[in-house]
């Protein structure tokens, strides 16, 4: 007897459908009643984020999402009340409102009027009308929140951070990119330095402070004292951070990734402080720090030799610095030295000889390298990504003939 796909049990169909992309999951539901029933099994939609345009009333929308077990929602455009979403999905776990420019404190206040214990992730990035008032609502009703994205919310102040520190004790990730009013006082609140008013967000594992121009080394002192579980810290474009602040960070033993890109006051001395501490960094980015030179590479080799990713784009390093670093960096997998115009074929030969675990390297704008250096780099046994310009070569297996580098 010939077996047809229609003979499969619904459970087997559900397993097959779970491997489809979101559009195809919807399409198979329209084939027949049996496939529709199988496609509505919650296992098919596990982890899927619904992307919605809320323009007009749709009574079947949220019951349909709940039937499929969908608990993650991204609002692409918001022309209805946010409370419409919260009421329709009482067990929502993730709400992404990134770029909903018309969302106001009033709209958010009408939505968050009672505890929502299921909500773990809230993204308000680029919701530019949101102020500290909304953070008060969030701190009051979203006690189990673990991820809060506030990048580009330029009306947030230190008062808002005090409210977060008061109410969101389970927060693990906080993004404050370009929150221009945030200063050392606000970071003190998050770090538990004002215990009489707020306990702090002491469970934070990831903190993004990119382009927070009012921050100084005092913020780093607060972070090092209070946020002992922090694993990822982004300080890129923080012009008020200096070498002295690196002393505070140098003893944060759980810190895994540190981004200092375009921190203009970080120099070789700051790298020395990091290297002399008890850090076990896996990733370090000091790209476009124009006071970083060859001496920093010597310090990195001495004290940060366990790095797996190192970015030095546009730093004043040369072949001599590469020579002082490569013999100790046995675990390095990604090296970004784009626009380091003093690097020559000699530096590439040193990299090829010693950094045998490299899987990716950025050489964009390295104007002194030639075919000879590239020939050596492409012989690295683990290399998968080579960036030479505005395009990338991936899954590398090259032969270099004449003036061309050809992907085989």
mmCIF file of C-alpha atoms in Angstrom:
data_model
loop_
_atom_site.group_PDB
_atom_site.id
_atom_site.type_symbol
_atom_site.label_atom_id
_atom_site.label_comp_id
_atom_site.label_asym_id
_atom_site.label_seq_id
_atom_site.Cartn_x
_atom_site.Cartn_y
_atom_site.Cartn_z
ATOM 1 C CA UNK A 1 0.000 0.000 0.000
ATOM 2 C CA UNK A 2 1.339 3.414 -0.952
ATOM 3 C CA UNK A 3 1.932 5.814 1.950
ATOM 4 C CA UNK A 4 0.932 9.454 1.458
ATOM 5 C CA UNK A 5 1.844 12.478 3.552
ATOM 6 C CA UNK A 6 -1.818 12.771 4.549
ATOM 7 C CA UNK A 7 -1.384 9.524 6.483
ATOM 8 C CA UNK A 8 1.104 11.064 8.897
ATOM 9 C CA UNK A 9 0.025 11.611 12.479
ATOM 10 C CA UNK A 10 -0.556 15.302 13.443
ATOM 11 C CA UNK A 11 2.381 15.101 15.848
ATOM 12 C CA UNK A 12 4.718 14.116 12.990
ATOM 13 C CA UNK A 13 3.361 16.899 10.779
ATOM 14 C CA UNK A 14 3.939 19.370 13.613
ATOM 15 C CA UNK A 15 7.583 18.309 13.862
ATOM 16 C CA UNK A 16 8.022 18.805 10.102
ATOM 17 C CA UNK A 17 6.265 22.193 10.148
ATOM 18 C CA UNK A 18 8.457 23.413 13.012
ATOM 19 C CA UNK A 19 11.439 23.548 10.606
ATOM 20 C CA UNK A 20 9.672 25.935 8.206
ATOM 21 C CA UNK A 21 10.142 29.703 8.225
ATOM 22 C CA UNK A 22 7.305 31.863 9.527
ATOM 23 C CA UNK A 23 5.704 32.554 6.125
ATOM 24 C CA UNK A 24 5.623 28.883 5.208
ATOM 25 C CA UNK A 25 4.172 27.957 8.586
ATOM 26 C CA UNK A 26 1.239 30.202 7.709
ATOM 27 C CA UNK A 27 0.936 28.782 4.203
ATOM 28 C CA UNK A 28 0.716 25.130 5.260
ATOM 29 C CA UNK A 29 -2.182 26.060 7.546
ATOM 30 C CA UNK A 30 -4.171 26.931 4.413
ATOM 31 C CA UNK A 31 -3.707 23.575 2.648
ATOM 32 C CA UNK A 32 -6.385 21.544 4.421
ATOM 33 C CA UNK A 33 -8.066 21.109 7.794
ATOM 34 C CA UNK A 34 -5.609 18.420 8.941
ATOM 35 C CA UNK A 35 -2.586 20.557 8.135
ATOM 36 C CA UNK A 36 -4.214 23.593 9.742
ATOM 37 C CA UNK A 37 -4.758 21.681 12.975
ATOM 38 C CA UNK A 38 -1.194 20.347 12.948
ATOM 39 C CA UNK A 39 0.284 23.768 12.139
ATOM 40 C CA UNK A 40 -1.472 25.295 15.146
ATOM 41 C CA UNK A 41 0.369 22.983 17.518
ATOM 42 C CA UNK A 42 2.369 25.132 19.944
ATOM 43 C CA UNK A 43 5.609 23.280 19.222
ATOM 44 C CA UNK A 44 5.489 24.611 15.624
ATOM 45 C CA UNK A 45 5.610 28.225 16.811
ATOM 46 C CA UNK A 46 7.985 27.864 19.757
ATOM 47 C CA UNK A 47 10.273 30.913 19.952
ATOM 48 C CA UNK A 48 8.599 32.742 17.043
ATOM 49 C CA UNK A 49 8.156 36.519 17.338
ATOM 50 C CA UNK A 50 4.982 37.878 15.734
ATOM 51 C CA UNK A 51 5.596 41.097 13.757
ATOM 52 C CA UNK A 52 2.447 43.212 13.722
ATOM 53 C CA UNK A 53 1.109 46.406 12.185
ATOM 54 C CA UNK A 54 -1.594 47.581 14.596
ATOM 55 C CA UNK A 55 -3.705 49.738 12.300
ATOM 56 C CA UNK A 56 -7.270 48.553 12.759
ATOM 57 C CA UNK A 57 -9.275 46.243 14.982
ATOM 58 C CA UNK A 58 -8.861 42.532 14.326
ATOM 59 C CA UNK A 59 -10.849 40.451 16.861
ATOM 60 C CA UNK A 60 -9.248 37.165 15.771
ATOM 61 C CA UNK A 61 -5.616 38.348 15.939
ATOM 62 C CA UNK A 62 -4.707 37.759 19.571
ATOM 63 C CA UNK A 63 -6.819 34.593 20.073
ATOM 64 C CA UNK A 64 -4.967 33.163 17.059
ATOM 65 C CA UNK A 65 -1.568 34.065 18.547
ATOM 66 C CA UNK A 66 -2.510 32.554 21.896
ATOM 67 C CA UNK A 67 -3.732 29.333 20.274
ATOM 68 C CA UNK A 68 -0.306 28.926 18.655
ATOM 69 C CA UNK A 69 1.486 29.702 21.919
ATOM 70 C CA UNK A 70 3.162 32.836 20.563
ATOM 71 C CA UNK A 71 4.369 35.016 23.435
ATOM 72 C CA UNK A 72 6.803 37.343 21.658
ATOM 73 C CA UNK A 73 5.540 40.375 19.740
ATOM 74 C CA UNK A 74 7.180 43.152 17.725
ATOM 75 C CA UNK A 75 5.000 46.147 16.891
ATOM 76 C CA UNK A 76 6.088 47.560 13.525
ATOM 77 C CA UNK A 77 3.580 50.422 13.552
ATOM 78 C CA UNK A 78 1.323 51.522 16.377
ATOM 79 C CA UNK A 79 -1.904 53.260 15.427
ATOM 80 C CA UNK A 80 -3.999 51.673 18.133
ATOM 81 C CA UNK A 81 -3.642 51.806 21.894
ATOM 82 C CA UNK A 82 -0.837 49.746 23.397
ATOM 83 C CA UNK A 83 -3.345 48.486 25.957
ATOM 84 C CA UNK A 84 -4.976 46.612 23.037
ATOM 85 C CA UNK A 85 -1.844 44.408 22.908
ATOM 86 C CA UNK A 86 -1.480 43.921 26.653
ATOM 87 C CA UNK A 87 -5.138 42.992 27.117
ATOM 88 C CA UNK A 88 -5.032 40.654 24.131
ATOM 89 C CA UNK A 89 -1.891 38.835 25.304
ATOM 90 C CA UNK A 90 -1.963 38.642 29.118
ATOM 91 C CA UNK A 91 0.912 36.103 29.137
ATOM 92 C CA UNK A 92 3.228 38.035 26.830
ATOM 93 C CA UNK A 93 6.941 37.415 27.452
ATOM 94 C CA UNK A 94 8.637 39.802 25.003
ATOM 95 C CA UNK A 95 7.392 43.152 23.661
ATOM 96 C CA UNK A 96 9.419 45.011 21.030
ATOM 97 C CA UNK A 97 8.292 48.591 20.376
ATOM 98 C CA UNK A 98 11.545 49.769 18.794
ATOM 99 C CA UNK A 99 10.968 52.794 16.581
ATOM 100 C CA UNK A 100 7.343 53.410 17.605
ATOM 101 C CA UNK A 101 7.883 57.160 17.571
ATOM 102 C CA UNK A 102 4.277 57.961 18.464
ATOM 103 C CA UNK A 103 4.338 56.011 21.730
ATOM 104 C CA UNK A 104 3.936 58.434 24.653
ATOM 105 C CA UNK A 105 4.016 58.240 28.444
ATOM 106 C CA UNK A 106 0.239 58.488 28.387
ATOM 107 C CA UNK A 107 -0.104 55.530 25.995
ATOM 108 C CA UNK A 108 2.267 53.386 27.981
ATOM 109 C CA UNK A 109 0.600 54.412 31.230
ATOM 110 C CA UNK A 110 -2.795 53.202 29.989
ATOM 111 C CA UNK A 111 -1.262 49.854 28.986
ATOM 112 C CA UNK A 112 0.665 49.117 32.181
ATOM 113 C CA UNK A 113 -1.977 49.379 34.902
ATOM 114 C CA UNK A 114 -1.380 46.096 36.707
ATOM 115 C CA UNK A 115 1.351 43.529 37.249
ATOM 116 C CA UNK A 116 2.508 41.645 34.136
ATOM 117 C CA UNK A 117 4.635 38.900 35.720
ATOM 118 C CA UNK A 118 5.276 37.072 32.422
ATOM 119 C CA UNK A 119 6.976 39.986 30.634
ATOM 120 C CA UNK A 120 10.752 39.447 30.555
ATOM 121 C CA UNK A 121 11.903 41.575 27.586
ATOM 122 C CA UNK A 122 10.865 45.146 26.733
ATOM 123 C CA UNK A 123 12.398 47.137 23.863
ATOM 124 C CA UNK A 124 11.638 50.873 23.795
ATOM 125 C CA UNK A 125 14.619 51.884 21.650
ATOM 126 C CA UNK A 126 14.032 55.107 19.689
ATOM 127 C CA UNK A 127 10.701 55.745 21.436
ATOM 128 C CA UNK A 128 11.795 59.332 21.820
ATOM 129 C CA UNK A 129 8.700 60.603 23.650
ATOM 130 C CA UNK A 130 9.208 58.228 26.557
ATOM 131 C CA UNK A 131 10.369 59.911 29.783
ATOM 132 C CA UNK A 132 11.073 58.988 33.402
ATOM 133 C CA UNK A 133 7.319 58.804 33.994
ATOM 134 C CA UNK A 134 7.114 55.638 31.892
ATOM 135 C CA UNK A 135 10.057 54.132 33.734
ATOM 136 C CA UNK A 136 8.081 54.604 36.943
ATOM 137 C CA UNK A 137 5.258 52.507 35.476
ATOM 138 C CA UNK A 138 7.685 49.884 34.246
ATOM 139 C CA UNK A 139 9.416 49.652 37.626
ATOM 140 C CA UNK A 140 6.065 49.307 39.378
ATOM 141 C CA UNK A 141 4.358 46.693 37.205
ATOM 142 C CA UNK A 142 7.101 44.768 35.367
ATOM 143 C CA UNK A 143 8.983 43.381 38.354
ATOM 144 C CA UNK A 144 10.234 40.295 36.489
ATOM 145 C CA UNK A 145 11.767 42.218 33.595
ATOM 146 C CA UNK A 146 15.198 40.895 32.609
ATOM 147 C CA UNK A 147 15.989 42.901 29.454
ATOM 148 C CA UNK A 148 15.233 46.607 28.986
ATOM 149 C CA UNK A 149 16.266 48.454 25.820
ATOM 150 C CA UNK A 150 16.204 52.255 26.060
ATOM 151 C CA UNK A 151 18.695 53.152 23.318
ATOM 152 C CA UNK A 152 17.974 56.572 21.864
ATOM 153 C CA UNK A 153 15.393 57.489 24.529
ATOM 154 C CA UNK A 154 16.967 60.890 24.962
ATOM 155 C CA UNK A 155 14.512 62.172 27.584
ATOM 156 C CA UNK A 156 15.556 59.605 30.192
ATOM 157 C CA UNK A 157 17.373 61.149 33.184
ATOM 158 C CA UNK A 158 19.025 59.999 36.400
ATOM 159 C CA UNK A 159 15.597 60.016 38.053
ATOM 160 C CA UNK A 160 14.478 57.324 35.634
ATOM 161 C CA UNK A 161 17.509 55.213 36.535
ATOM 162 C CA UNK A 162 16.645 55.635 40.211
ATOM 163 C CA UNK A 163 13.191 54.221 39.485
ATOM 164 C CA UNK A 164 14.726 51.289 37.581
ATOM 165 C CA UNK A 165 17.121 50.651 40.473
ATOM 166 C CA UNK A 166 14.177 50.724 42.871
ATOM 167 C CA UNK A 167 11.887 48.315 41.045
ATOM 168 C CA UNK A 168 13.744 46.079 38.574
ATOM 169 C CA UNK A 169 15.959 43.895 40.737
ATOM 170 C CA UNK A 170 15.926 40.985 38.267
ATOM 171 C CA UNK A 171 17.221 43.048 35.349
ATOM 172 C CA UNK A 172 20.104 41.356 33.530
ATOM 173 C CA UNK A 173 20.541 43.579 30.474
ATOM 174 C CA UNK A 174 20.108 47.357 30.181
ATOM 175 C CA UNK A 175 20.783 49.489 27.104
ATOM 176 C CA UNK A 176 21.131 53.250 27.664
ATOM 177 C CA UNK A 177 22.769 54.146 24.350
ATOM 178 C CA UNK A 178 22.700 57.885 23.655
ATOM 179 C CA UNK A 179 20.701 58.707 26.794
ATOM 180 C CA UNK A 180 22.400 62.084 26.907
ATOM 181 C CA UNK A 181 21.106 63.207 30.309
ATOM 182 C CA UNK A 182 22.446 60.190 32.191
ATOM 183 C CA UNK A 183 25.432 60.980 34.405
ATOM 184 C CA UNK A 184 27.541 59.401 37.162
ATOM 185 C CA UNK A 185 24.669 59.884 39.616
ATOM 186 C CA UNK A 186 22.375 57.638 37.577
ATOM 187 C CA UNK A 187 25.009 54.911 37.253
ATOM 188 C CA UNK A 188 25.434 55.157 41.025
ATOM 189 C CA UNK A 189 21.729 54.404 41.435
ATOM 190 C CA UNK A 190 21.986 51.320 39.212
ATOM 191 C CA UNK A 191 25.066 50.132 41.092
ATOM 192 C CA UNK A 192 23.387 50.330 44.493
ATOM 193 C CA UNK A 193 25.334 53.346 45.723
ATOM 194 C CA UNK A 194 22.129 54.948 47.045
ATOM 195 C CA UNK A 195 20.744 52.025 49.059
ATOM 196 C CA UNK A 196 18.564 54.318 51.171
ATOM 197 C CA UNK A 197 16.521 55.111 48.057
ATOM 198 C CA UNK A 198 17.014 52.054 45.821
ATOM 199 C CA UNK A 199 18.645 48.660 46.110
ATOM 200 C CA UNK A 200 20.113 48.823 42.606
ATOM 201 C CA UNK A 201 20.169 46.420 39.661
ATOM 202 C CA UNK A 202 22.840 44.182 41.111
ATOM 203 C CA UNK A 203 22.026 41.233 38.832
ATOM 204 C CA UNK A 204 23.025 43.147 35.682
ATOM 205 C CA UNK A 205 25.163 41.086 33.317
ATOM 206 C CA UNK A 206 25.135 43.434 30.307
ATOM 207 C CA UNK A 207 25.241 47.241 30.400
ATOM 208 C CA UNK A 208 25.392 49.440 27.297
ATOM 209 C CA UNK A 209 26.422 53.052 27.949
ATOM 210 C CA UNK A 210 27.466 53.923 24.403
ATOM 211 C CA UNK A 211 27.568 57.654 23.678
ATOM 212 C CA UNK A 212 26.566 58.702 27.205
ATOM 213 C CA UNK A 213 28.672 61.826 27.105
ATOM 214 C CA UNK A 214 28.216 62.930 30.725
ATOM 215 C CA UNK A 215 29.832 59.830 32.202
ATOM 216 C CA UNK A 216 33.250 60.045 33.855
ATOM 217 C CA UNK A 217 35.570 57.636 35.622
ATOM 218 C CA UNK A 218 33.353 57.926 38.708
ATOM 219 C CA UNK A 219 30.743 55.850 36.887
ATOM 220 C CA UNK A 220 33.314 53.100 36.411
ATOM 221 C CA UNK A 221 34.084 53.222 40.115
ATOM 222 C CA UNK A 222 30.380 52.730 40.868
ATOM 223 C CA UNK A 223 30.122 49.874 38.365
ATOM 224 C CA UNK A 224 33.173 48.070 39.754
ATOM 225 C CA UNK A 225 31.879 48.299 43.315
ATOM 226 C CA UNK A 226 28.246 47.402 42.778
ATOM 227 C CA UNK A 227 27.798 45.379 39.578
ATOM 228 C CA UNK A 228 29.876 42.328 40.400
ATOM 229 C CA UNK A 229 27.999 40.052 37.972
ATOM 230 C CA UNK A 230 28.588 42.264 34.943
ATOM 231 C CA UNK A 231 29.910 40.334 31.933
ATOM 232 C CA UNK A 232 29.504 42.795 29.051
ATOM 233 C CA UNK A 233 30.215 46.545 29.284
ATOM 234 C CA UNK A 234 29.938 48.901 26.310
ATOM 235 C CA UNK A 235 31.522 52.335 26.853
ATOM 236 C CA UNK A 236 32.073 53.213 23.200
ATOM 237 C CA UNK A 237 32.049 56.932 22.354
ATOM 238 C CA UNK A 238 32.122 57.896 26.054
ATOM 239 C CA UNK A 239 34.531 60.807 25.783
ATOM 240 C CA UNK A 240 34.685 61.435 29.536
ATOM 241 C CA UNK A 241 36.214 58.025 30.307
ATOM 242 C CA UNK A 242 39.986 58.057 30.841
ATOM 243 C CA UNK A 243 42.918 55.796 31.678
ATOM 244 C CA UNK A 244 42.295 56.264 35.404
ATOM 245 C CA UNK A 245 38.891 54.633 35.065
ATOM 246 C CA UNK A 246 40.531 51.453 33.774
ATOM 247 C CA UNK A 247 41.995 50.905 37.244
ATOM 248 C CA UNK A 248 38.458 50.377 38.564
ATOM 249 C CA UNK A 249 37.532 47.962 35.778
ATOM 250 C CA UNK A 250 40.753 45.953 36.053
ATOM 251 C CA UNK A 251 39.512 43.917 39.024
ATOM 252 C CA UNK A 252 36.069 42.946 37.678
ATOM 253 C CA UNK A 253 36.756 39.221 37.459
ATOM 254 C CA UNK A 254 33.445 38.356 35.757
ATOM 255 C CA UNK A 255 33.819 40.925 32.971
ATOM 256 C CA UNK A 256 33.931 39.063 29.667
ATOM 257 C CA UNK A 257 33.634 41.748 26.966
ATOM 258 C CA UNK A 258 34.744 45.397 27.112
ATOM 259 C CA UNK A 259 34.064 47.942 24.346
ATOM 260 C CA UNK A 260 36.112 51.167 24.472
ATOM 261 C CA UNK A 261 35.731 52.091 20.795
ATOM 262 C CA UNK A 262 36.293 55.811 20.124
ATOM 263 C CA UNK A 263 37.023 56.623 23.771
ATOM 264 C CA UNK A 264 39.447 59.417 22.916
ATOM 265 C CA UNK A 265 41.113 59.594 26.329
ATOM 266 C CA UNK A 266 42.137 55.922 26.495
ATOM 267 C CA UNK A 267 45.837 55.391 25.816
ATOM 268 C CA UNK A 268 48.549 52.779 26.350
ATOM 269 C CA UNK A 269 48.416 53.605 30.059
ATOM 270 C CA UNK A 270 44.783 52.520 30.270
ATOM 271 C CA UNK A 271 45.581 49.212 28.590
ATOM 272 C CA UNK A 272 48.421 48.762 31.064
ATOM 273 C CA UNK A 273 45.953 49.151 33.961
ATOM 274 C CA UNK A 274 43.632 46.548 32.426
ATOM 275 C CA UNK A 275 46.484 44.118 31.826
ATOM 276 C CA UNK A 276 47.848 44.441 35.368
ATOM 277 C CA UNK A 277 44.543 43.601 37.011
ATOM 278 C CA UNK A 278 42.682 40.331 37.450
ATOM 279 C CA UNK A 279 40.533 40.540 34.299
ATOM 280 C CA UNK A 280 39.803 37.446 32.214
ATOM 281 C CA UNK A 281 38.529 39.279 29.150
ATOM 282 C CA UNK A 282 37.505 37.344 26.066
ATOM 283 C CA UNK A 283 36.706 40.388 23.894
ATOM 284 C CA UNK A 284 38.283 43.867 23.777
ATOM 285 C CA UNK A 285 37.550 46.693 21.320
ATOM 286 C CA UNK A 286 39.753 49.809 21.345
ATOM 287 C CA UNK A 287 39.199 50.742 17.706
ATOM 288 C CA UNK A 288 39.619 54.430 16.817
ATOM 289 C CA UNK A 289 41.383 55.174 20.112
ATOM 290 C CA UNK A 290 44.145 57.185 18.496
ATOM 291 C CA UNK A 291 46.353 57.114 21.613
ATOM 292 C CA UNK A 292 46.680 53.334 21.446
ATOM 293 C CA UNK A 293 50.018 52.158 20.006
ATOM 294 C CA UNK A 294 52.501 49.312 19.970
ATOM 295 C CA UNK A 295 53.068 49.471 23.726
ATOM 296 C CA UNK A 296 49.445 48.466 24.255
ATOM 297 C CA UNK A 297 50.037 45.277 22.293
ATOM 298 C CA UNK A 298 52.916 44.411 24.607
ATOM 299 C CA UNK A 299 50.661 44.937 27.633
ATOM 300 C CA UNK A 300 47.913 42.829 26.046
ATOM 301 C CA UNK A 301 50.389 39.995 25.487
ATOM 302 C CA UNK A 302 51.468 40.150 29.127
ATOM 303 C CA UNK A 303 48.116 40.361 30.892
ATOM 304 C CA UNK A 304 45.237 39.857 28.435
ATOM 305 C CA UNK A 305 46.633 36.914 26.489
ATOM 306 C CA UNK A 306 43.396 34.923 26.883
ATOM 307 C CA UNK A 307 41.515 37.233 24.483
ATOM 308 C CA UNK A 308 39.529 35.532 21.727
ATOM 309 C CA UNK A 309 38.529 38.766 19.949
ATOM 310 C CA UNK A 310 40.617 41.939 19.622
ATOM 311 C CA UNK A 311 39.685 45.051 17.629
ATOM 312 C CA UNK A 312 42.342 47.694 16.959
ATOM 313 C CA UNK A 313 40.967 49.418 13.853
ATOM 314 C CA UNK A 314 42.636 52.738 13.092
ATOM 315 C CA UNK A 315 45.029 52.481 16.062
ATOM 316 C CA UNK A 316 48.660 53.593 15.696
ATOM 317 C CA UNK A 317 50.136 50.109 15.691
ATOM 318 C CA UNK A 318 52.883 48.704 13.489
ATOM 319 C CA UNK A 319 54.621 45.450 12.655
ATOM 320 C CA UNK A 320 56.721 45.906 15.794
ATOM 321 C CA UNK A 321 53.614 45.845 17.981
ATOM 322 C CA UNK A 322 52.319 42.755 16.178
ATOM 323 C CA UNK A 323 55.682 41.106 16.830
ATOM 324 C CA UNK A 324 55.441 41.872 20.562
ATOM 325 C CA UNK A 325 51.943 40.406 20.824
ATOM 326 C CA UNK A 326 51.460 37.341 18.611
ATOM 327 C CA UNK A 327 53.530 34.746 20.466
ATOM 328 C CA UNK A 328 51.325 34.864 23.567
ATOM 329 C CA UNK A 329 47.870 35.114 21.946
ATOM 330 C CA UNK A 330 47.214 31.421 21.379
ATOM 331 C CA UNK A 331 43.425 31.675 21.848
ATOM 332 C CA UNK A 332 42.797 34.644 19.529
ATOM 333 C CA UNK A 333 40.131 33.880 16.914
ATOM 334 C CA UNK A 334 39.148 37.334 15.612
ATOM 335 C CA UNK A 335 41.567 40.180 14.888
ATOM 336 C CA UNK A 336 40.377 43.503 13.453
ATOM 337 C CA UNK A 337 43.228 45.762 12.343
ATOM 338 C CA UNK A 338 41.490 47.614 9.520
ATOM 339 C CA UNK A 339 42.876 51.087 8.701
ATOM 340 C CA UNK A 340 46.089 50.377 10.613
ATOM 341 C CA UNK A 341 48.150 51.910 7.814
ATOM 342 C CA UNK A 342 51.552 51.033 9.318
ATOM 343 C CA UNK A 343 50.959 47.287 9.066
ATOM 344 C CA UNK A 344 52.930 45.657 6.226
ATOM 345 C CA UNK A 345 53.465 42.154 4.863
ATOM 346 C CA UNK A 346 55.906 41.524 7.712
ATOM 347 C CA UNK A 347 53.071 41.939 10.221
ATOM 348 C CA UNK A 348 50.853 39.570 8.224
ATOM 349 C CA UNK A 349 53.627 36.973 8.141
ATOM 350 C CA UNK A 350 53.930 37.167 11.937
ATOM 351 C CA UNK A 351 50.170 36.734 12.266
ATOM 352 C CA UNK A 352 50.196 33.755 9.899
ATOM 353 C CA UNK A 353 53.074 32.110 11.768
ATOM 354 C CA UNK A 354 51.696 32.448 15.300
ATOM 355 C CA UNK A 355 47.929 33.123 15.371
ATOM 356 C CA UNK A 356 46.980 29.749 13.979
ATOM 357 C CA UNK A 357 43.516 29.714 15.602
ATOM 358 C CA UNK A 358 42.306 32.820 13.748
ATOM 359 C CA UNK A 359 38.915 32.398 12.081
ATOM 360 C CA UNK A 360 38.463 36.032 11.024
ATOM 361 C CA UNK A 361 40.651 39.038 10.239
ATOM 362 C CA UNK A 362 39.839 42.567 9.064
ATOM 363 C CA UNK A 363 42.480 44.203 6.859
ATOM 364 C CA UNK A 364 40.298 46.908 5.288
ATOM 365 C CA UNK A 365 42.343 50.030 4.582
ATOM 366 C CA UNK A 366 45.732 48.445 5.329
ATOM 367 C CA UNK A 367 47.351 50.131 2.341
ATOM 368 C CA UNK A 368 50.874 48.745 2.779
ATOM 369 C CA UNK A 369 50.008 45.073 2.432
ATOM 370 C CA UNK A 370 50.597 43.260 -0.851
ATOM 371 C CA UNK A 371 49.843 39.957 -2.535
ATOM 372 C CA UNK A 372 52.722 38.327 -0.661
ATOM 373 C CA UNK A 373 51.219 39.084 2.744
ATOM 374 C CA UNK A 374 47.762 37.983 1.652
ATOM 375 C CA UNK A 375 49.168 34.686 0.412
ATOM 376 C CA UNK A 376 50.474 33.978 3.910
ATOM 377 C CA UNK A 377 47.232 35.017 5.648
ATOM 378 C CA UNK A 378 45.073 32.820 3.414
ATOM 379 C CA UNK A 379 47.115 29.802 4.514
ATOM 380 C CA UNK A 380 45.824 30.065 8.082
ATOM 381 C CA UNK A 381 44.138 26.689 8.713
ATOM 382 C CA UNK A 382 41.005 27.953 10.501
ATOM 383 C CA UNK A 383 40.383 31.194 8.598
ATOM 384 C CA UNK A 384 36.789 31.664 7.421
ATOM 385 C CA UNK A 385 36.374 35.448 7.078
ATOM 386 C CA UNK A 386 38.789 37.897 5.458
ATOM 387 C CA UNK A 387 37.713 41.521 5.052
ATOM 388 C CA UNK A 388 39.751 43.474 2.527
ATOM 389 C CA UNK A 389 37.361 46.292 1.718
ATOM 390 C CA UNK A 390 33.674 46.943 1.406
ATOM 391 C CA UNK A 391 33.109 43.262 0.677
ATOM 392 C CA UNK A 392 34.013 40.087 2.558
ATOM 393 C CA UNK A 393 35.409 36.731 1.539
ATOM 394 C CA UNK A 394 33.873 33.922 3.582
ATOM 395 C CA UNK A 395 34.460 30.184 3.950
ATOM 396 C CA UNK A 396 37.954 30.720 2.630
ATOM 397 C CA UNK A 397 39.805 28.384 0.329
ATOM 398 C CA UNK A 398 41.970 30.599 -1.842
ATOM 399 C CA UNK A 399 44.557 30.544 -4.521
ATOM 400 C CA UNK A 400 46.345 33.798 -5.232
ATOM 401 C CA UNK A 401 47.457 34.211 -8.854
ATOM 402 C CA UNK A 402 48.711 37.369 -10.489
ATOM 403 C CA UNK A 403 46.933 40.299 -8.853
ATOM 404 C CA UNK A 404 43.693 38.562 -7.912
ATOM 405 C CA UNK A 405 42.579 36.656 -4.823
ATOM 406 C CA UNK A 406 40.142 34.019 -5.993
ATOM 407 C CA UNK A 407 37.577 32.090 -3.944
ATOM 408 C CA UNK A 408 37.640 28.448 -5.020
#
